Amino acid sequence: MKALSCIVVLAALVTGSALAQTPPQTSTRKVEGTDNVYIFRYGGHQSMFVVTPKGVIATDPISYLRPAKPYIDAIKAVTDKPIKYVVYSHHHYDHIAGGQPFKDLGATFIAHRRTRERLLELKKQNSLLADIVLPDQVVDDRKIITLGGTTLELDYVGRNHSDNSLVMRLPREKIVFVVDFAPIESVQFRNIPDNASPIEYIASLKKLASLDWERMIPGHPYAGGRLGTKKDVEDDIAYMEDLSAEVKKAADAGKCFDTAMKEVKLPKYEKWANYDASLPANVERFCYWWGRGY
């Protein structure tokens, strides 16, 4: 009986510890050093919203297969000002699905021109989710939003994780919101999908690094949820260039695909998130480039 009691107590302690370490499904926090910039987290996804005296600029609804209400409630908990704009980072569903409740509140939706083209094509194929809102306004290379004394610059830096990703930059605060293509202390996602070429991807990271900013809000809470720095983007560039060089050697030796996916290692980055799970797929993408030319 005493042994059973010990097991029950131990189980309770372990369960309690696990619960204490499990973060809530959603959270909102103000970015340190700012008066009006907030990060809303929904599970493993994040969005930025900016509160001004004239209204709110929100980004990515991030409500894929989930209700949008928690995000709207989070904004309303901070301000009673209306949501004036919703800006899409890119067209992927896990970040932009669920926007209809924002539209019902009167928000204007903005995205890159190719985001709208992609969504229209998906709609034509009857595969566009019902709560995805088509953009009201589109961006080519750059667009400036000014609201209540706040300026948000939307920059297109080239093809990377998608062909329509926007960098959202707050010049006064020196903050950027960047989704998916510049992970923090993490290798790239799976086989680096939806990009034209890895070389263009690297070029886009260099353009991001050349912009005037100091802190980066990512679209996922990498590295314990901290904000990114220019050093993180420079590290991403170094990783991609190191990977490219190693895979080119493998391709020249006739080792692409399967052998390279097993043999190419980058010990310098082995402590990064998803290293073991995604490095082989990252290698595969560069094998297509150096071994097949696409």
mmCIF file of N, CA and C in Angstrom, residues 109-114 116 135-140 143:
data_model
loop_
_atom_site.group_PDB
_atom_site.id
_atom_site.type_symbol
_atom_site.label_atom_id
_atom_site.label_comp_id
_atom_site.label_asym_id
_atom_site.label_seq_id
_atom_site.Cartn_x
_atom_site.Cartn_y
_atom_site.Cartn_z
ATOM 1 N N PHE A 109 -8.273 44.184 -46.330
ATOM 2 C CA PHE A 109 -7.242 43.155 -46.416
ATOM 3 C C PHE A 109 -6.213 43.525 -47.496
ATOM 4 N N ILE A 110 -4.932 43.338 -47.143
ATOM 5 C CA ILE A 110 -3.822 43.694 -48.037
ATOM 6 C C ILE A 110 -2.870 42.508 -48.148
ATOM 7 N N ALA A 111 -2.365 42.256 -49.350
ATOM 8 C CA ALA A 111 -1.414 41.167 -49.573
ATOM 9 C C ALA A 111 -0.624 41.450 -50.840
ATOM 10 N N HIS A 112 0.387 40.637 -51.087
ATOM 11 C CA HIS A 112 1.123 40.740 -52.342
ATOM 12 C C HIS A 112 0.205 40.357 -53.498
ATOM 13 N N ARG A 113 0.487 40.912 -54.658
ATOM 14 C CA ARG A 113 -0.348 40.657 -55.829
ATOM 15 C C ARG A 113 -0.459 39.164 -56.129
ATOM 16 N N ARG A 114 0.658 38.440 -55.975
ATOM 17 C CA ARG A 114 0.616 37.011 -56.281
ATOM 18 C C ARG A 114 -0.160 36.211 -55.237
ATOM 19 N N ARG A 116 -3.035 37.208 -54.073
ATOM 20 C CA ARG A 116 -4.386 37.269 -54.632
ATOM 21 C C ARG A 116 -4.524 36.316 -55.824
ATOM 22 N N PRO A 135 -7.725 39.511 -50.888
ATOM 23 C CA PRO A 135 -7.214 40.857 -50.589
ATOM 24 C C PRO A 135 -7.990 41.950 -51.316
ATOM 25 N N ASP A 136 -8.219 43.066 -50.611
ATOM 26 C CA ASP A 136 -8.848 44.241 -51.220
ATOM 27 C C ASP A 136 -7.816 45.092 -51.940
ATOM 28 N N GLN A 137 -6.598 45.104 -51.406
ATOM 29 C CA GLN A 137 -5.502 45.870 -51.993
ATOM 30 C C GLN A 137 -4.300 44.949 -52.166
ATOM 31 N N VAL A 138 -3.490 45.212 -53.197
ATOM 32 C CA VAL A 138 -2.319 44.364 -53.448
ATOM 33 C C VAL A 138 -1.044 45.189 -53.482
ATOM 34 N N VAL A 139 0.070 44.493 -53.239
ATOM 35 C CA VAL A 139 1.397 45.090 -53.196
ATOM 36 C C VAL A 139 2.248 44.428 -54.270
ATOM 37 N N ASP A 140 3.080 45.208 -54.918
ATOM 38 C CA ASP A 140 4.070 44.642 -55.830
ATOM 39 C C ASP A 140 5.431 44.595 -55.120
ATOM 40 N N LYS A 143 4.735 48.969 -50.323
ATOM 41 C CA LYS A 143 3.546 49.756 -50.027
ATOM 42 C C LYS A 143 3.686 50.301 -48.607
#
